[in-house]
C-alpha positions in Angstrom: -19.1 8.1 51.8 -18.0 11.2 50.3 -16.8 9.6 47.4 -20.0 7.9 46.9 -22.1 11.1 47.1 -19.5 12.7 44.5 -20.0 9.5 42.2 -22.7 11.1 40.0 -20.6 13.9 39.0 -17.9 11.4 37.9 -17.5 10.1 34.2 -17.8 6.3 34.2 -17.3 3.5 31.4 -19.9 0.8 31.7 -20.8 1.7 35.5 -17.1 1.9 36.5 -15.7 5.4 37.6 -13.0 6.3 35.5 -10.9 7.9 38.7 -11.3 4.6 40.3 -10.4 2.6 36.9 -7.5 4.9 36.5 -6.0 4.3 40.3 -6.7 0.6 39.6 -4.7 0.3 36.7 -1.8 2.2 38.0 -1.6 0.1 40.7 -2.0 -3.4 38.9 0.8 -2.0 36.3 3.1 -1.3 39.5 2.4 -4.9 40.8 3.1 -6.5 37.7 6.5 -4.8 36.9 7.6 -5.7 40.7 6.7 -9.2 40.5 8.2 -9.8 37.0 11.9 -8.8 37.4 13.3 -11.6 35.0 10.7 -10.8 32.3 11.3 -7.2 32.0 15.1 -7.7 32.2 14.7 -10.4 29.3 12.2 -7.8 27.5 14.6 -4.9 27.8 18.1 -7.0 27.1 17.4 -9.2 24.4 14.2 -8.2 22.3 15.8 -5.3 20.1 16.0 -7.2 17.1 12.5 -7.4 16.8 10.1 -4.8 15.4 8.5 -3.3 18.5 10.4 -5.6 20.5 8.2 -8.5 19.6 8.1 -11.3 16.8 4.5 -10.6 16.1 3.1 -7.2 16.6 -0.3 -8.7 18.5 2.2 -10.0 21.5 2.0 -6.2 22.3 -1.8 -6.4 22.5 -1.8 -7.7 26.1 -2.8 -5.1 28.5 0.3 -5.6 30.9 3.3 -3.2 30.5 5.3 -5.5 28.7 4.6 -9.2 27.7 4.7 -12.2 29.9 7.8 -14.3 28.9 6.9 -18.1 28.9 9.0 -20.8 30.5 6.6 -23.6 30.0 3.0 -24.6 29.7 1.2 -28.0 30.2 -2.7 -28.7 30.5 -4.4 -25.7 31.7 -1.4 -24.0 33.4 1.3 -21.5 32.1 4.4 -20.8 34.0 6.4 -17.5 33.1 10.2 -16.9 33.7 9.5 -15.4 36.9 8.1 -18.5 38.3 4.5 -17.5 38.2 1.9 -20.2 37.7 -1.1 -19.1 35.9 -4.5 -20.8 35.2 -4.6 -20.4 31.4 -8.2 -19.7 30.1 -6.9 -18.2 27.0 -5.1 -21.3 25.6 -3.4 -19.7 22.8 -6.6 -18.0 21.7 -8.3 -21.3 21.0 -5.1 -22.7 19.4 -4.4 -25.1 22.5 -8.1 -25.4 23.5 -7.6 -28.9 24.4 -4.9 -28.0 26.8 -1.2 -27.4 26.5 0.8 -30.6 24.9 -1.9 -33.1 25.2 0.2 -36.4 25.5 -1.2 -38.0 22.4 0.0 -35.1 20.3 3.6 -34.8 22.1 3.9 -38.6 21.3 2.8 -38.1 17.5 5.5 -35.2 17.3 8.2 -37.3 18.7 7.4 -40.3 16.9 7.0 -38.3 13.4 10.2 -36.2 14.2 12.2 -39.4 13.7 10.7 -39.9 10.3 11.1 -36.4 8.8 9.2 -33.0 9.0 8.2 -32.2 5.6 8.0 -34.1 2.4 5.5 -32.7 -0.2 4.1 -36.2 -0.4 1.3 -37.6 1.8 2.0 -40.0 4.7 -0.1 -42.8 5.9 -1.6 -40.8 8.8 -2.4 -38.3 6.0 -4.4 -40.6 4.2 -6.3 -41.9 7.3 -6.8 -38.2 8.8 -9.3 -37.3 6.0 -11.8 -40.0 6.9 -11.5 -38.9 10.7 -12.3 -35.3 9.6 -15.3 -36.6 7.7 -16.5 -38.6 10.6 -16.0 -35.7 13.2 -17.4 -32.8 10.9 -19.3 -34.0 8.0 -18.7 -35.9 4.6 -16.7 -33.0 3.0 -13.9 -33.3 0.4 -10.8 -32.0 2.3 -7.8 -29.7 1.7 -5.3 -28.7 4.2 -3.4 -25.5 4.6 -1.3 -23.8 7.7 -3.9 -21.5 9.0 -7.5 -20.7 8.9 -6.9 -17.2 7.0 -5.7 -19.4 4.2 -8.3 -21.7 4.5 -10.9 -19.1 3.9 -8.9 -17.4 1.3 -8.7 -20.7 -0.6 -12.4 -21.5 0.1 -13.4 -18.2 -1.5 -11.3 -18.8 -4.6 -13.4 -22.0 -5.0 -16.5 -20.3 -4.6 -15.7 -17.5 -7.2 -14.5 -20.3 -9.5 -17.7 -22.4 -9.6 -20.1 -19.5 -9.6 -18.1 -17.2 -11.7 -19.0 -14.3 -9.3 -16.7 -11.9 -7.5 -17.9 -10.9 -4.4 -18.3 -12.4 -0.9 -20.7 -11.3 1.7 -19.8 -11.0 5.2 -21.1 -9.4 8.5 -20.3 -6.3 10.3 -17.6 -6.9 12.8 -16.6 -10.5 11.4 -13.2 -11.9 11.8 -11.9 -14.6 9.3 -8.2 -13.9 9.9 -6.1 -11.4 8.0 -7.9 -12.2 4.6 -7.9 -9.1 2.8 -11.3 -9.9 0.9 -13.2 -9.8 4.6 -11.4 -6.6 5.9 -14.5 -4.5 5.4 -16.9 -3.3 7.8 -20.5 -1.2 7.6 -20.3 2.4 8.1 -23.6 4.6 7.4 -25.2 2.0 5.7 -22.3 1.5 3.2 -19.5 -1.3 2.9 -16.0 0.3 3.3 -12.6 -1.0 4.0 -12.1 -1.4 7.8 -10.3 1.6 9.2 -6.5 0.9 10.4 -5.3 -1.6 7.8 -1.9 -1.1 7.0 -0.4 -0.5 3.5 -3.9 -1.3 1.8 -3.4 -1.1 -2.0 -6.5 -1.7 -3.4 -10.1 -0.9 -3.1 -11.6 -3.9 -0.9 -15.3 -2.8 -1.7 -15.0 -4.0 -5.3 -15.1 -7.8 -4.0 -17.2 -8.0 -0.8 -20.4 -6.6 0.5 -21.1 -6.3 4.4 -24.4 -6.3 6.0 -25.3 -6.8 9.7 -25.5 -10.2 11.3 -29.1 -11.5 12.1 -30.7 -9.2 9.4 -31.9 -11.7 6.7 -33.8 -8.9 4.8 -30.5 -7.0 4.2 -28.6 -10.3 3.0 -31.7 -11.1 0.7 -31.4 -7.4 -0.5 -27.5 -7.8 -1.3 -27.7 -11.2 -2.9 -30.5 -9.9 -5.3 -27.7 -8.2 -7.4 -26.8 -11.5 -8.6 -23.0 -11.0 -8.1 -22.1 -12.8 -4.9 -20.3 -16.0 -5.0 -20.5 -16.9 -1.2 -21.8 -15.8 2.4 -18.9 -16.1 4.6 -19.7 -16.4 8.3 -19.1 -18.0 11.6 -22.5 -19.3 13.2 -21.6 -17.3 16.1 -19.7 -13.9 15.9 -16.6 -14.0 17.8 -13.8 -11.5 18.2 -16.3 -8.6 18.4 -18.1 -9.1 21.8 -19.7 -12.7 21.2 -23.0 -12.2 19.4 -25.4 -15.5 19.0 -27.3 -16.2 15.9 -31.0 -15.6 16.5 -33.7 -18.3 15.7 -34.1 -18.9 12.0 -30.9 -16.9 11.2 -28.6 -19.6 9.8 -31.2 -21.9 8.3 -32.3 -18.5 6.6 -28.8 -17.9 5.2 -28.8 -21.5 3.8 -32.3 -20.9 1.9 -31.3 -17.6 0.6 -28.1 -18.8 -0.7 -29.9 -21.6 -2.6 -32.3 -19.2 -4.0 -29.6 -16.7 -5.2 -27.1 -19.1 -6.3 -24.3 -18.3 -3.8 -22.3 -20.9 -1.6 -22.7 -20.8 2.0 -19.2 -21.1 4.0 -19.3 -21.7 7.4 -16.0 -20.7 9.4 -15.8 -22.7 12.5 -12.4 -21.8 13.8 -13.4 -20.3 16.9 -16.7 -22.2 17.3 -15.3 -25.6 17.6 -16.0 -24.9 21.2 -19.6 -25.5 20.5 -19.0 -29.3 21.0 -18.2 -32.4 19.1 -18.1 -31.6 15.4 -18.2 -27.9 15.9 -21.3 -25.6 15.8 -22.3 -27.2 12.4 -22.6 -30.6 13.6 -24.3 -29.5 16.8 -27.1 -27.7 15.2 -27.3 -29.7 11.8 -26.2 -26.7 9.7 -25.7 -27.6 5.8 -22.7 -25.7 4.5 -21.3 -25.8 1.1 -17.9 -25.3 2.3 -16.7 -25.9 6.0 -13.8 -24.1 7.3 -11.8 -25.2 10.7 -8.5 -24.4 12.3 -6.7 -23.4 15.4 -6.8 -26.2 17.9 -7.9 -29.0 15.2 -4.4 -30.4 15.4 -3.8 -29.9 19.2 -1.9 -26.9 18.9 0.3 -27.8 15.7 -0.4 -24.9 13.0 -3.2 -26.5 10.6 -6.5 -25.5 9.0 -8.6 -27.5 6.7 -11.7 -26.5 4.5 -13.8 -29.0 3.0 -16.5 -28.9 0.3 -19.5 -30.9 -0.3 -19.6 -33.3 -3.1 -21.5 -31.3 -5.1 -19.4 -28.2 -5.0 -16.3 -30.7 -5.3 -17.4 -31.7 -8.9 -18.4 -28.5 -9.8 -14.8 -27.3 -9.0 -13.4 -30.4 -10.7 -15.0 -29.5 -14.0 -13.6 -25.6 -13.6 -10.2 -27.0 -12.7 -10.3 -29.4 -16.2 -10.7 -26.5 -18.1 -8.8 -23.7 -16.7 -5.3 -22.8 -18.6 -2.4 -24.5 -17.0 -0.3 -22.5 -14.5 -0.3 -21.3 -11.0 -3.6 -21.9 -9.3 -2.8 -19.2 -6.6 -3.6 -21.6 -3.8 -1.2 -23.6 -1.5 2.0 -23.2 0.4 5.3 -25.3 0.3 5.3 -26.4 3.9 1.4 -27.3 4.1 0.3 -30.7 4.3 3.6 -31.9 6.0 3.4 -35.0 7.8 3.9 -33.6 11.2 0.6 -31.8 10.9 -1.2 -35.1 9.9 0.5 -36.9 12.7 -0.9 -34.3 15.3 -4.3 -34.2 13.4 -5.1 -37.9 13.7 -3.9 -38.0 17.3 -6.3 -35.0 18.2 -9.2 -36.4 16.4 -8.6 -40.1 17.8 -7.8 -39.5 21.2 -7.9 -35.6 22.4 -11.2 -34.0 20.9 -13.4 -36.6 21.7 -17.1 -36.5 22.6 -16.3 -37.1 26.2 -13.7 -34.3 26.2 -16.3 -31.7 24.9 -19.0 -33.0 27.6 -16.6 -32.3 30.3 -15.5 -28.9 28.9 -19.1 -27.9 28.4 -19.9 -28.6 32.1 -16.6 -26.8 33.1 -17.9 -23.5 31.0 -21.4 -23.7 32.8 -19.8 -23.6 36.0 -17.6 -20.6 35.1 -20.7 -18.7 33.3 -22.6 -19.1 36.3 -19.9 -18.0 38.6 -19.0 -14.8 36.4 -22.8 -13.7 36.4 -23.3 -14.3 40.1 -20.1 -12.0 40.4 -21.4 -9.1 38.0 -25.0 -9.3 39.9 -23.0 -9.1 43.2 -21.3 -5.8 41.9 -24.5 -4.3 40.7 -23.3 -4.0 37.2 -25.7 -4.2 33.9 -23.0 -6.7 32.4 -24.0 -10.1 30.7 -22.3 -13.3 30.2 -22.6 -15.5 26.9 -21.2 -19.1 26.5 -20.9 -21.3 23.6 -19.9 -24.7 24.5 -16.7 -24.5 26.3 -16.2 -20.7 25.4 -17.3 -18.4 27.7 -17.4 -14.3 27.7 -18.2 -11.5 29.6 -19.2 -8.5 28.2 -19.5 -5.0 29.7 -22.8 -3.9 28.5 -26.4 -5.3 28.9 -27.3 -8.1 26.5 -28.0 -10.0 24.6 -26.5 -8.2 21.5 -27.7 -8.7 17.9 -25.2 -7.7 15.6 -21.6 -6.2 14.8 -22.6 -2.5 15.6 -24.0 -3.4 18.9 -20.9 -5.4 19.7 -18.6 -2.5 19.0 -20.5 -0.2 21.1 -20.3 -2.8 24.0 -16.5 -3.1 23.8 -14.7 -0.8 26.2 -11.2 -1.3 25.6 -9.7 0.7 28.6 -12.1 -1.0 31.2 -11.4 -4.6 29.4 -7.7 -3.9 29.7 -7.9 -3.2 33.4 -9.9 -6.2 33.7 -7.6 -8.5 32.1 -4.6 -7.0 33.9 -6.2 -7.5 37.5 -7.0 -11.1 36.6 -3.3 -11.6 35.5 -2.0 -10.2 38.4 -4.4 -12.7 40.4 -3.0 -15.8 38.6 -5.6 -16.0 35.9 -4.9 -15.5 32.1 -7.5 -14.8 29.6 -7.4 -13.8 25.8 -6.1 -10.4 25.1 -8.2 -9.1 22.2 -11.9 -9.9 24.0 -13.1 -11.2 27.0 -13.0 -14.7 25.7 -12.3 -17.6 28.1 -12.0 -21.3 27.3 -12.4 -24.4 29.7 -10.1 -27.2 28.4 -10.9 -30.9 29.3 -8.0 -30.7 31.7 -9.3 -27.5 33.3 -9.7 -28.1 36.8 -12.6 -26.9 39.1 -10.5 -25.3 41.1 -8.9 -23.5 38.5 -12.3 -22.3 37.2 -13.2 -21.4 40.9 -10.0 -19.3 41.3 -11.0 -17.5 38.1 -14.5 -16.5 39.4 -12.9 -15.6 42.8 -10.2 -13.3 41.0 -13.1 -11.7 38.8 -14.9 -10.9 41.9 -12.1 -9.3 43.5 -11.4 -7.0 40.5 -15.0 -6.1 40.2 -15.1 -5.3 44.2 -11.9 -3.1 43.4 -13.3 -1.3 40.7 -17.0 -0.8 42.3 -15.9 -0.4 45.9 -13.9 2.3 47.9 -10.9 0.5 47.5 -9.8 3.5 45.3 -12.4 5.9 46.2 
């Protein structure tokens, strides 16, 4: 009881005492190291050739003392080289949203590998896949690339080409991949380059305007200048503590874009979790350009962007008149037949309406369980769900914009929660508190995650470290 009496004198993060948080992290770090000797040895002995000892810098963003080393992944389970089986709710940060190695996709990879890996020419599957994309996401004219970053980059080039304007309007706290055009934020009412960018060589604010999500007045004020080619937005803000659109906001963007001669680009890279056909189909949105990536080909690196007939016709006229030369769009390995084999298999057999229905039921189960655990712990946090995507946020909600989302983000606390869940056999996304339920995620896995979450909260709020 002495610790409880002293609690008001302790500093706290989102209702968790910092001394208890520090003790919890120390215990969990020690547990992680003790339970993963093979991963530690592999990391120490075999990784020196990589910058910061990892092939990609974000592999160090996990909250563990050193990264997991994966042996295999199947369905919604990941196995590390120390033999630990993890219930995987990260699923490659959406890249494997339908589960690891879906059977139709692995068959497509095996069959296509025997026919060649890249041609710079279309395959029969490539020709068929366009119709499947339109049937699923809407009647767009499609192009393909390797990542959603490139898809957004190309979409903006088209928008500038057909409007003759330079700037893009984005929302504070947005993320559209590592596209330089959108790496801006709102600070004291001004658009500035995001802090922390590496080697930034030119002024990003000459090509971008940043306003708050859910603020149609600010959007309209920015559009009045007449120099904005496109509004680029996710229908739900992700990667920044999830922020839902308020009633009428997305419809308002459509109207404002039309009124001021700008295009509306909807980036569904993360929000494909909303349901069959993404948030756009589920909610009847009408973008001029539609971007999709991550899991669209069942885990094979692929993204697509499609434009309406009207925009395609405008672009065709522009393209016919431009000087001959490099367009600045496209990469050699994009459009390879392996991508299309996987895309066709995913759209036909994996990302079905039935799969999304199952995912949504499981996600509702998860969201309800997390809410119950938070209430039992006496915390004022909240849970947000968009289809199969669930996120706990260590602050009251709902959040309205990027500024509120940034204030709700508590990296030290979230890192502790992630590490605690990992040590209890549950993997969630490292960059935020996102969890995905796949069509092959079992109820038992969901229940284990809920129990692990409740156990971590008990350790952080109870007398375990008091």
